[in-house]
CSV table of C-alpha atoms in Angstrom, one decimal:
chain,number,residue,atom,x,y,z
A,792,UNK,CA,0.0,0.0,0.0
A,793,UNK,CA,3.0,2.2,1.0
A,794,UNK,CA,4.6,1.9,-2.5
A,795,UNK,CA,1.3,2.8,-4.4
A,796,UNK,CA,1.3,5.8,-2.4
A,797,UNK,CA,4.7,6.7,-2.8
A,798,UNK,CA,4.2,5.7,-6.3
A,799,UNK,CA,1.6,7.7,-6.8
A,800,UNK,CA,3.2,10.9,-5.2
A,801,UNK,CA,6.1,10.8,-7.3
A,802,UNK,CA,4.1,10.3,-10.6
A,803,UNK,CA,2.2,13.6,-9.5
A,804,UNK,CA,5.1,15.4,-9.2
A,805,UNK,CA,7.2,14.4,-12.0
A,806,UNK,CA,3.9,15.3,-14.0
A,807,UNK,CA,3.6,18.6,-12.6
A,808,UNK,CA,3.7,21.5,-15.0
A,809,UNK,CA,5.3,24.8,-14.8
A,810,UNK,CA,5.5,27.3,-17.7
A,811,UNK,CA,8.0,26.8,-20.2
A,812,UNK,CA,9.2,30.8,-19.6
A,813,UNK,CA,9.7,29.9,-16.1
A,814,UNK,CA,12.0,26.6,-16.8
A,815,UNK,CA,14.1,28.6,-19.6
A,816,UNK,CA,13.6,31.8,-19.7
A,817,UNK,CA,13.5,33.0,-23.7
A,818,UNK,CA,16.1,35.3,-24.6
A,819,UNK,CA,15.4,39.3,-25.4
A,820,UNK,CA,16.1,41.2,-27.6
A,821,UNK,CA,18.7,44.1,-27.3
A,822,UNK,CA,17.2,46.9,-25.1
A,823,UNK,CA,14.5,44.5,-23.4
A,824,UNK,CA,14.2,42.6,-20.3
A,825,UNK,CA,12.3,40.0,-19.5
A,826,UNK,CA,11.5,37.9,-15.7
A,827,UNK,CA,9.2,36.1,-14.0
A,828,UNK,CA,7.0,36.3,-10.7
A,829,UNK,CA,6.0,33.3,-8.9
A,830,UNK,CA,3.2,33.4,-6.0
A,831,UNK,CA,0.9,30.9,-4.5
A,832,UNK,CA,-2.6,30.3,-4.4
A,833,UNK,CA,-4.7,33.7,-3.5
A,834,UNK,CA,-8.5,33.6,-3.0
A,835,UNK,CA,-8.5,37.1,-4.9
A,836,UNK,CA,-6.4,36.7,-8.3
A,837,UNK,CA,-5.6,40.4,-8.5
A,838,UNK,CA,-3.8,39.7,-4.9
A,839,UNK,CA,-1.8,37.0,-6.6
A,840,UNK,CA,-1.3,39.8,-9.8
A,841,UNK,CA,-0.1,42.4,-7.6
A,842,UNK,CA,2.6,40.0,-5.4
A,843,UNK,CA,3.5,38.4,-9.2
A,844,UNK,CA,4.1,41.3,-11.1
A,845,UNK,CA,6.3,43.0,-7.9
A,846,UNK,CA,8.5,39.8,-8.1
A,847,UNK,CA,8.9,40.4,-11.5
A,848,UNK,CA,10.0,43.8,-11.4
A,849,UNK,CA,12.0,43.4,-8.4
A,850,UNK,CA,13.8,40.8,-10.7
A,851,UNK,CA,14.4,43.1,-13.7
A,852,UNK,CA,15.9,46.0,-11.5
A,853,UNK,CA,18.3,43.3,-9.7
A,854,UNK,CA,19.0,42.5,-14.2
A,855,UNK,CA,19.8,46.5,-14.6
A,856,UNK,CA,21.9,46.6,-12.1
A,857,UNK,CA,22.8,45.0,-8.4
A,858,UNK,CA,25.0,45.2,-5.9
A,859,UNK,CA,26.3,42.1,-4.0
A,860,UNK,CA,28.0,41.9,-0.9
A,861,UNK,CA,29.5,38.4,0.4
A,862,UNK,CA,31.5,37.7,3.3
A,863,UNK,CA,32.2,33.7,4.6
A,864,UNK,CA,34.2,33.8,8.1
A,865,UNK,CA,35.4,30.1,8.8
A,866,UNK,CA,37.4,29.6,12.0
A,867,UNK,CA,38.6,26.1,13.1
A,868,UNK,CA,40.1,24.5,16.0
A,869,UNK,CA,40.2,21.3,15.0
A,870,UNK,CA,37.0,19.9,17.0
A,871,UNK,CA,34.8,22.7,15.8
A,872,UNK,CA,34.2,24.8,13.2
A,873,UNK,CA,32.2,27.8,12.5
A,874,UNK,CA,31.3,28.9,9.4
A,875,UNK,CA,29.4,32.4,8.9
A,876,UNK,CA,28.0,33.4,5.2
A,877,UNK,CA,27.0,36.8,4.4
A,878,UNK,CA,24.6,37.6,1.5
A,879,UNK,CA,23.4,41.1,0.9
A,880,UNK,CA,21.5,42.1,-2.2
A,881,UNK,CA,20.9,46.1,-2.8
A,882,UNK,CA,19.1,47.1,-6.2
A,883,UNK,CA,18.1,50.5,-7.2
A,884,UNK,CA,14.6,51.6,-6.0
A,885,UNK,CA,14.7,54.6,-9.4
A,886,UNK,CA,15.0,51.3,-11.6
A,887,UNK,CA,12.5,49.7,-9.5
A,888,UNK,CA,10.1,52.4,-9.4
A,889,UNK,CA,10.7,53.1,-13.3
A,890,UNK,CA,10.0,49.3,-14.2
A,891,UNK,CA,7.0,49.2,-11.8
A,892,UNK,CA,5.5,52.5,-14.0
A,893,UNK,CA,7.1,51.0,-17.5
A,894,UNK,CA,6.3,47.2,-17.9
A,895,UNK,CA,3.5,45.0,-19.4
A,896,UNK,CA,2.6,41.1,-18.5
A,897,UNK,CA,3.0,39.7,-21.2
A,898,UNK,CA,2.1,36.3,-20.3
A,899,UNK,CA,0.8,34.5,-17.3
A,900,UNK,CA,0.2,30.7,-16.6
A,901,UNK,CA,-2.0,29.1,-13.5
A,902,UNK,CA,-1.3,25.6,-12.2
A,903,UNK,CA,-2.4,23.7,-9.0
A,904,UNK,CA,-0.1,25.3,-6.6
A,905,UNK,CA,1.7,28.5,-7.9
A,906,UNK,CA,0.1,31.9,-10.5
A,907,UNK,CA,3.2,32.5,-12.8
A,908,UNK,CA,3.8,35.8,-14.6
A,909,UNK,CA,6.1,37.3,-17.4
A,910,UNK,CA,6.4,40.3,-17.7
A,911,UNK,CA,8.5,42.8,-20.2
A,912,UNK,CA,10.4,46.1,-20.0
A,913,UNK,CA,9.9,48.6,-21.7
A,914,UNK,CA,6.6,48.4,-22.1
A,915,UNK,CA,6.6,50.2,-24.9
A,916,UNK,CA,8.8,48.1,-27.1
A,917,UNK,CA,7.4,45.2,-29.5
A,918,UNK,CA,6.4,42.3,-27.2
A,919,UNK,CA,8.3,39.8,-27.0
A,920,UNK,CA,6.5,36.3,-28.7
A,921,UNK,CA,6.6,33.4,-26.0
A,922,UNK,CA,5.4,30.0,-26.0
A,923,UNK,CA,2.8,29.6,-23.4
A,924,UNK,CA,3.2,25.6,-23.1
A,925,UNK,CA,3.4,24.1,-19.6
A,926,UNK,CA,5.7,21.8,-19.3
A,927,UNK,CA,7.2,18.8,-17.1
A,928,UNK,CA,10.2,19.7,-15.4
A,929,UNK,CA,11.7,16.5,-17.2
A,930,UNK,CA,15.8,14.7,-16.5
A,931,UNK,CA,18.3,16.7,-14.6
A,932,UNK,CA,19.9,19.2,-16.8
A,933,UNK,CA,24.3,19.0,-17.3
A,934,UNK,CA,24.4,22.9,-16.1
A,935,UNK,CA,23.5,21.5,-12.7
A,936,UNK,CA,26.4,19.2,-12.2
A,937,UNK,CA,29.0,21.0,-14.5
A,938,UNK,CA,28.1,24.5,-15.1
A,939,UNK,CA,29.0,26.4,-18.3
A,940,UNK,CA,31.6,28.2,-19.5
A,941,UNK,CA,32.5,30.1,-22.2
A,942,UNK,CA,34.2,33.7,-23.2
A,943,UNK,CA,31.3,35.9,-23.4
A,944,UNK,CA,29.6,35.2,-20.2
A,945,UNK,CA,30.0,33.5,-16.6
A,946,UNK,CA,27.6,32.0,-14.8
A,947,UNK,CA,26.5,31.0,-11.7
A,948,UNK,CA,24.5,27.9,-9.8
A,949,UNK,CA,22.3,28.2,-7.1
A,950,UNK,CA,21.2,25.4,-5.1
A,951,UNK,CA,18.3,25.1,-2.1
A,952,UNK,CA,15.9,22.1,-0.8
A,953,UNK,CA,13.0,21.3,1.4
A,954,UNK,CA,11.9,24.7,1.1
A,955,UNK,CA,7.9,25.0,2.8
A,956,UNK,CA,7.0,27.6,0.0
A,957,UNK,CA,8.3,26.9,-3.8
A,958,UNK,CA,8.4,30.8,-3.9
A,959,UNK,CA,11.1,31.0,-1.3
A,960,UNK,CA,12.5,28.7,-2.8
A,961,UNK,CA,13.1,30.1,-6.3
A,962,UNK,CA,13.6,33.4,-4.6
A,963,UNK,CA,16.4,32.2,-2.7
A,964,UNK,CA,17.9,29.8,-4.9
A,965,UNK,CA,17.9,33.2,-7.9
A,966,UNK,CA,19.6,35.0,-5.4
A,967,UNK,CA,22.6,32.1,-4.6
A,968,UNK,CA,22.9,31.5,-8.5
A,969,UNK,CA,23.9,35.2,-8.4
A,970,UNK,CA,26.1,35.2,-5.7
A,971,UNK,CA,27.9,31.9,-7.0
A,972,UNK,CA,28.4,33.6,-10.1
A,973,UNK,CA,30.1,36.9,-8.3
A,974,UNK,CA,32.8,34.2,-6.9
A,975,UNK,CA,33.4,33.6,-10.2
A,976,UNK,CA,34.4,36.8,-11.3
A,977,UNK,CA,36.2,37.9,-8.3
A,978,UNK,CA,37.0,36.9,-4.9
A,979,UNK,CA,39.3,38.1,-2.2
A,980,UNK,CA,40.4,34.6,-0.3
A,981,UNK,CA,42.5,35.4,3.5
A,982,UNK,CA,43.4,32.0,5.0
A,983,UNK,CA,45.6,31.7,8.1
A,984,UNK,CA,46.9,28.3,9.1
A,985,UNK,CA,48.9,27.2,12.4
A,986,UNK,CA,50.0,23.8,13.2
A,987,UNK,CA,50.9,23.3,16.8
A,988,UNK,CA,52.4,20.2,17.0
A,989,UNK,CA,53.2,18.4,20.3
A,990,UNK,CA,55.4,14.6,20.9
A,991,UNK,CA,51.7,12.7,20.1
A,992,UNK,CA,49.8,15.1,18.1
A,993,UNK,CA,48.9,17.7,15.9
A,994,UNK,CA,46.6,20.6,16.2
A,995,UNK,CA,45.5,22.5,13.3
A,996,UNK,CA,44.0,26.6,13.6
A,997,UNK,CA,42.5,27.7,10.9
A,998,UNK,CA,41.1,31.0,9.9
A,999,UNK,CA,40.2,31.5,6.4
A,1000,UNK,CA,38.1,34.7,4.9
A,1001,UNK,CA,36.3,34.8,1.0
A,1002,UNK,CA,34.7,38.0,0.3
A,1003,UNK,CA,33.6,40.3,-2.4
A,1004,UNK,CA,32.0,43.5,-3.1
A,1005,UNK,CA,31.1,44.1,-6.9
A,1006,UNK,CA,28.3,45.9,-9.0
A,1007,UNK,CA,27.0,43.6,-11.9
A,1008,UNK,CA,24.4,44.7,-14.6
A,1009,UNK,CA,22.5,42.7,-16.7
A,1010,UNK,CA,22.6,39.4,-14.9
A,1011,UNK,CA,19.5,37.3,-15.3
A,1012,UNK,CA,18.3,33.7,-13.9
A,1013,UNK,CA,18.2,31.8,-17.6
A,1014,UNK,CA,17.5,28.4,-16.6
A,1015,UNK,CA,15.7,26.5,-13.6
A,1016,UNK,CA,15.2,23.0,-12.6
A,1017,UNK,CA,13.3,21.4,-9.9
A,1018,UNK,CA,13.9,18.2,-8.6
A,1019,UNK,CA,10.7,16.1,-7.7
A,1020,UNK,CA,11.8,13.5,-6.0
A,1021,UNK,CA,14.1,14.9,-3.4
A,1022,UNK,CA,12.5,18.8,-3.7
A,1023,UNK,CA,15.5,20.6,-4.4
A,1024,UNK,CA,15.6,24.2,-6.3
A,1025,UNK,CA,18.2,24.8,-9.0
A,1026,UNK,CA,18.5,27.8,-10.8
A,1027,UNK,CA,21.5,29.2,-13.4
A,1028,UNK,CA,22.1,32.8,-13.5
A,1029,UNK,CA,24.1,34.2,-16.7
A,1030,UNK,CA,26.4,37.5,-17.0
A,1031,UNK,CA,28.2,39.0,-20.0
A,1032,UNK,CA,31.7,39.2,-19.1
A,1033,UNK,CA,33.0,43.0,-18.3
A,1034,UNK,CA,29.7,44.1,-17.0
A,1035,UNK,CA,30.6,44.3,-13.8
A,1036,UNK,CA,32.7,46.5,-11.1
A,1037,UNK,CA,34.6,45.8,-8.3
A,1038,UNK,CA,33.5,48.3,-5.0
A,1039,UNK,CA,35.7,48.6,-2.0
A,1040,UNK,CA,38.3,46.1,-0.8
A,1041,UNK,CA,37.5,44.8,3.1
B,56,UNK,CA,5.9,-13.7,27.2
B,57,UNK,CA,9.1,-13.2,28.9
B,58,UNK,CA,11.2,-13.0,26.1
B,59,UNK,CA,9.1,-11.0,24.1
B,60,UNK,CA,9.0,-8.5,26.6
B,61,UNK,CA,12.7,-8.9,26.9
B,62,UNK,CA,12.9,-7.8,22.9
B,63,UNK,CA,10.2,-5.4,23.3
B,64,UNK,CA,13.0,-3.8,25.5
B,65,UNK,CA,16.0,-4.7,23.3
B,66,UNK,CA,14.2,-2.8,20.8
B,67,UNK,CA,14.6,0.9,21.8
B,68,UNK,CA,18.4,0.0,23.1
B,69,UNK,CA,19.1,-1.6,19.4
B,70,UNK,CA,17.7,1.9,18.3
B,71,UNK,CA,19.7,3.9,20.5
B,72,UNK,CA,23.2,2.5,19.9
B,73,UNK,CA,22.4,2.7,16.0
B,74,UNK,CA,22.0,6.3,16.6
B,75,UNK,CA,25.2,6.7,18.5
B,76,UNK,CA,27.3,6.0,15.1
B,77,UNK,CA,27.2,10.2,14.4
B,78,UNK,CA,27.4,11.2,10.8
B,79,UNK,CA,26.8,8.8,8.1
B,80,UNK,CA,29.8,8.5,5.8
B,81,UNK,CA,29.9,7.9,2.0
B,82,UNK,CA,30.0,5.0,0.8
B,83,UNK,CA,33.9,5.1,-1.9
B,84,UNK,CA,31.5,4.3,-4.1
B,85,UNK,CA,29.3,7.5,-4.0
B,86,UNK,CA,32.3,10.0,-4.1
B,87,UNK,CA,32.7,11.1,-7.5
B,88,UNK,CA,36.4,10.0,-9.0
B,89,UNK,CA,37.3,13.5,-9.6
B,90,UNK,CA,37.5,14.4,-5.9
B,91,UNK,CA,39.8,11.4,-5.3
B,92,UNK,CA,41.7,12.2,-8.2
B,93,UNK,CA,41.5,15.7,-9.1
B,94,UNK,CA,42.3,16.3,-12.9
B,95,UNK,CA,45.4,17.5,-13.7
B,96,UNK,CA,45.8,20.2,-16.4
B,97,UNK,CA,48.6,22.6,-17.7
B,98,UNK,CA,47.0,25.5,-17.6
B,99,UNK,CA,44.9,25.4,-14.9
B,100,UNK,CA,45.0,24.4,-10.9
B,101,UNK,CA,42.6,22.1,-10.0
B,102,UNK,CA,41.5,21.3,-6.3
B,103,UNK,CA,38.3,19.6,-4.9
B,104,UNK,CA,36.8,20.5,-1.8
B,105,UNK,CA,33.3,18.8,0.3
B,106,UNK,CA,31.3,20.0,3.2
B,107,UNK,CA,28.4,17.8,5.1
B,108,UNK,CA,25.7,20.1,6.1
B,109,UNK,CA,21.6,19.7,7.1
B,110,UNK,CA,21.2,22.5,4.5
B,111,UNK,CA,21.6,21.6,1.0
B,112,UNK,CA,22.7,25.4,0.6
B,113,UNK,CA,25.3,25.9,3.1
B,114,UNK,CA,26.8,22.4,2.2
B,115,UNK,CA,26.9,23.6,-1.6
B,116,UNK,CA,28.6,27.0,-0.2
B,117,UNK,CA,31.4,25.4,2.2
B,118,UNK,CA,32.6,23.1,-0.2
B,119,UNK,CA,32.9,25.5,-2.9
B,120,UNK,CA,34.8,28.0,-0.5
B,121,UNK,CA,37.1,24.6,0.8
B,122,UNK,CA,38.0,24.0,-2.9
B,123,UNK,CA,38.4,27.8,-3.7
B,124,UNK,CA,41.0,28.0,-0.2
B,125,UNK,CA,42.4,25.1,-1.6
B,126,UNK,CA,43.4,26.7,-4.7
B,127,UNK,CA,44.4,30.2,-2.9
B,128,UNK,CA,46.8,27.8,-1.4
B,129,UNK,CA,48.7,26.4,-4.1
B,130,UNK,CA,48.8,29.6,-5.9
B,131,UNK,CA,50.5,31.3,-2.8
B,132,UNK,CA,53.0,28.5,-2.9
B,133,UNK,CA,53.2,29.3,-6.8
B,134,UNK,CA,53.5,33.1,-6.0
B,135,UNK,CA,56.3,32.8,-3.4
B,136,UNK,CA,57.9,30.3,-6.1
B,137,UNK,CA,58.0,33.0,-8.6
B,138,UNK,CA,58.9,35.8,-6.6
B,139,UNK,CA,61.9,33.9,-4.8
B,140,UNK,CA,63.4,32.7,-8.3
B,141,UNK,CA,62.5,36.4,-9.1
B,142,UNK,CA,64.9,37.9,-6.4
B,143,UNK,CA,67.9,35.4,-6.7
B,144,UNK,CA,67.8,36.0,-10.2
B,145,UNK,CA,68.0,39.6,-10.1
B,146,UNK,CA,70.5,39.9,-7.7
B,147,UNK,CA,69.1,40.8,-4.4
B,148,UNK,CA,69.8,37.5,-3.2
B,149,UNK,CA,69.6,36.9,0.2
B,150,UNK,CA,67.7,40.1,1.0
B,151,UNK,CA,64.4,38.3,-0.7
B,152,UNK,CA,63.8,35.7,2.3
B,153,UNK,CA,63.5,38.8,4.7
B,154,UNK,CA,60.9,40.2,2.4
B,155,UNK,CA,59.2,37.1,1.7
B,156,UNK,CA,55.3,36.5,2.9
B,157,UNK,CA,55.3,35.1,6.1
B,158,UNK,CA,55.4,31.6,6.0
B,159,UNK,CA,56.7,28.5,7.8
B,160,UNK,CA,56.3,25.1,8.8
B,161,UNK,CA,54.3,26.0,11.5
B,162,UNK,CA,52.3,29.3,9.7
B,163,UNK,CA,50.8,29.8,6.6
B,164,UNK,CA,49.4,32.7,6.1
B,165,UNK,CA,47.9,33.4,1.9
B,166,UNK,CA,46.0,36.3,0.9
B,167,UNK,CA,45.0,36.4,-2.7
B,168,UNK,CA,42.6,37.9,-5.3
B,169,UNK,CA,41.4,35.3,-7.4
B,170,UNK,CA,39.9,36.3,-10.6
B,171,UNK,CA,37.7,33.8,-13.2
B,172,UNK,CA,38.0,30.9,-10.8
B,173,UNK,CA,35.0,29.0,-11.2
B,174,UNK,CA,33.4,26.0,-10.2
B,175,UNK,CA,34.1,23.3,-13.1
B,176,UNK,CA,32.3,20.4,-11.6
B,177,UNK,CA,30.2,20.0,-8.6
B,178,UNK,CA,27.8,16.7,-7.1
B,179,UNK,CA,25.6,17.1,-4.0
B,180,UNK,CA,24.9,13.4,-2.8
B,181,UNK,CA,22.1,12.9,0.0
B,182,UNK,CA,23.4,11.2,3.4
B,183,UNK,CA,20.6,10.3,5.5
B,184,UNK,CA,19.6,13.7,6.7
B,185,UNK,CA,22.6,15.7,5.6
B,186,UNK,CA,23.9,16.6,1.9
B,187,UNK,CA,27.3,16.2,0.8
B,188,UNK,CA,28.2,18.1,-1.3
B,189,UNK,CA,31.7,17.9,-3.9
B,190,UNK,CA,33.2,20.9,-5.4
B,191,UNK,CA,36.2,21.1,-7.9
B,192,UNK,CA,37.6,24.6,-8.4
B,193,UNK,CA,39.0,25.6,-11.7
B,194,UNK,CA,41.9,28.2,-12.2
B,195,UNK,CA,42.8,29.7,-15.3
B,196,UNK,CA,47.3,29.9,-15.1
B,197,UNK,CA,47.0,33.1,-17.1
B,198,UNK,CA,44.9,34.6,-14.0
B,199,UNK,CA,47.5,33.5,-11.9
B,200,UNK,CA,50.3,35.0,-13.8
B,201,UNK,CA,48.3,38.3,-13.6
B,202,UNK,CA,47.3,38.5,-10.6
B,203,UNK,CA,51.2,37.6,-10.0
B,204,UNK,CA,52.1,40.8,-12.1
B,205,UNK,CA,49.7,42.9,-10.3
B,206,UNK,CA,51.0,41.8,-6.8
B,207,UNK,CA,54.4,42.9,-8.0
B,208,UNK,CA,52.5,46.0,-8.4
B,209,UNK,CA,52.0,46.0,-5.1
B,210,UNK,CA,54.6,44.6,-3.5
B,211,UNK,CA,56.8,48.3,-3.4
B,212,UNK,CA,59.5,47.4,-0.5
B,213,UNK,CA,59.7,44.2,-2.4
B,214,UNK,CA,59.9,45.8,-5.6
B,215,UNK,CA,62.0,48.8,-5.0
B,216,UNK,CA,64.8,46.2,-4.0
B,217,UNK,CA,65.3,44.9,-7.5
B,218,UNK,CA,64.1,47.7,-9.9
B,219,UNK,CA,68.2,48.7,-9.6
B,220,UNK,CA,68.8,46.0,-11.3
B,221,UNK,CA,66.1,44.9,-13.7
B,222,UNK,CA,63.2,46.9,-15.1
B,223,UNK,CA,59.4,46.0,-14.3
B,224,UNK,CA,59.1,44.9,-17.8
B,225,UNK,CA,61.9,42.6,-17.1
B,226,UNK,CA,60.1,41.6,-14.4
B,227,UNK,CA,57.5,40.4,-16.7
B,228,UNK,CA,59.3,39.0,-18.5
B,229,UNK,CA,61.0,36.8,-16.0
B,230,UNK,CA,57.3,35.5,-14.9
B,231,UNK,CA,56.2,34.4,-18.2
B,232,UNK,CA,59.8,32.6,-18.4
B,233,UNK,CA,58.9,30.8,-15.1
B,234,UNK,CA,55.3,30.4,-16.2
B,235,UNK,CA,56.8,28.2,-19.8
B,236,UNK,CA,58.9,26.8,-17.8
B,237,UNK,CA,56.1,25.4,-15.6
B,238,UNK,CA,54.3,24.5,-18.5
């Protein structure tokens, strides 16, 4: 009875449908950008419009440009070891607020669980033709195991599980693919290592520091995956090379 | 009914000393070959790193950062290299160890700036309740050599030593030479 149940879960899930926008995110053309908002279920669908569309453009301004601030503090004695990451994420409220006044949805797709939105900036420029498909979230994709690289962008894989809400989730694991991909570009590393050795043994001290402060612009999540079985996020953020500054060594 | 009271009380003690084993460890045959092995390459410095964590997140970002230490490592041992061969070359001979980074047997300290290193392969591999996750960090040699260049830069007491005798451009050019004959 156990494994028709579990059976039966698992076929639910690896059936489930998402927008085909949402999984790979088409490209734009030059001058436009496109994202995606993801909410739950709302009783009132012009709540689930509103908390969409923000996602959306909240997502766009973080594409124009975003600053990201990340700090991991490891200190070891041996026994323990404590490990502190820092993530901070500040976009520009002008771009937000220009986005929020300047966009159109221009497609938007409702399944059992989640309201999906795309949405384009300017609003003004052709719109952008999608297919509005759903589709199964399918095998695991290469990216997620060996991510890409080549000479006109870096990217960047971010990686959460047994999230409550998918849109934390995705939220989170957009933000971490952004982050991964800043260690990529650059990355101040401070490592201090003492051996204290007595007749019988060894103890090792280590203190080791990764940081970076940098400005990137037009960085967007271009891919996601979602694993059924063992509910973990995936998302791949992508960068053109020499869009980016460096802000203020620590 | 004795004895199956007697296992009804086994039971929970089975339970409790299966517990008392701490983490689970991978199996040899879950880790992926190229953390045992790391690739080698010419160009590039290759080191693996893994982390065990409850979150799938935070094991993803400590094994990244071990393999990315990992590499800062080697290249400060790299960096030294070059800047040592560097100094006897040009002439200032014995003067370089008292400039030198610190560094010893019993402390290492590194501090770089690495630029382009990415994450070339990665596998996150479930452990009862944890993750494990496997990293191996990539690391372009021309990076190195610039970031070697730019340290130079830097480096003014250690610089001002040799630019008597040899010009910076010289000094590039003695990098590269070490950087062929690496290759």
């Amino acid at each position: 009875m156990k494994k028709i149940i579990l059976i039966l879960i698992l076929t639910s899930s690896v059936f489930a449908q998402i927008p085909g926008w949402f999984k790979n995110l088409p490209t734009a053309p030059p001058g436009v950008y496109l994202a995606t908002g993801i909410t739950g279920k709302y009783f009132n669908q012009e709540n689930a419009r509103i908390i969409g569309v923000h996602r959306a453009v909240k997502s766009i301004a973080k594409q124009k440009s975003v600053d990201l601030i990340f700090e991991l503090s490891t200190k070891s004695d041996g026994r323990y070891i404590i490990g502190r990451p820092d993530f901070e994420e500040i976009y520009e409220g002008v771009f937000y607020n220009d986005i929020l006044e300047n966009h159109k949805v221009i497609d938007s797709a409702f399944t059992q669980k989640n309201c999906f939105y795309l949405i384009q900036y300017p609003a003004k420029s052709k719109s952008v033709n999608v297919q509005n498909d759903l589709v199964a979230w399918g095998q695991k994709p290469s990216w997620i195991n060996s991510p890409p690289a080549d000479s006109e962008y870096h990217y960047g894989v971010g990686a959460v599980a047994r999230y409550m809400r998918t849109t934390r989730g995705w939220q989170d694991s957009d933000a971490l693919s952004r982050f991964n991909l800043g260690k990529n570009i650059f990355l101040e590393v401070e490592n201090i290592r003492e051996e204290i050795r007595t007749n019988n043994y060894t103890i090792t001290n280590t203190f080791s520091e990764q940081f970076y402060n940098l400005t990137i612009r037009n960085c967007h999540v271009t891919k996601r995956w979602y694993d059924v079985t063992t509910d973990q996020y995936y998302s791949l953020s992508r960068h053109p090379k020499n869009s980016f500054s460096v802000n203020r060594s620590q | 009914m004795r004895k199956f009271l007697v296992v009804l009380m086994l039971v929970p003690l089975a339970l409790f000393l299966m517990n008392c084993g701490g983490k689970p460890k991978a199996k040899m045959n879950d880790i992926p070959d190229w953390y045992l092995n790391p690739p080698q390459a010419e160009d590039a410095i290759l080191e693996a790193g893994d982390a065990v964590k409850h979150s799938m997140g935070l094991a993803k970002e400590a094994a990244d950062a071990r393999a990315r230490d990992a590499i800062a490592r080697t290249i400060e041992v790299k960096v030294n290299s070059m800047f040592k061969n560097f100094m006897q070359e040009s002439g200032v001979g014995e003067e370089a160890e008292a400039l030198e980074f610190t560094s010893s047997v019993s402390k290492q300290i590194t501090a770089n700036v690495l630029r382009g290193c990415r994450i070339a392969k990665r596998d996150m591999r479930p452990e009862g309740n944890m993750y494990h996750a496997y990293s191996l960090a990539q690391y372009d040699l021309n990076s190195l050599v610039q970031e070697t260049l730019n340290a130079a830069r830097k480096q003014k007491a250690l610089y001002n030593e040799a630019k008597a005798n040899l010009s910076f451009q010289e000094l590039e050019k003695e990098i590269q030479k070490l950087e062929n004959l690496e290759n």
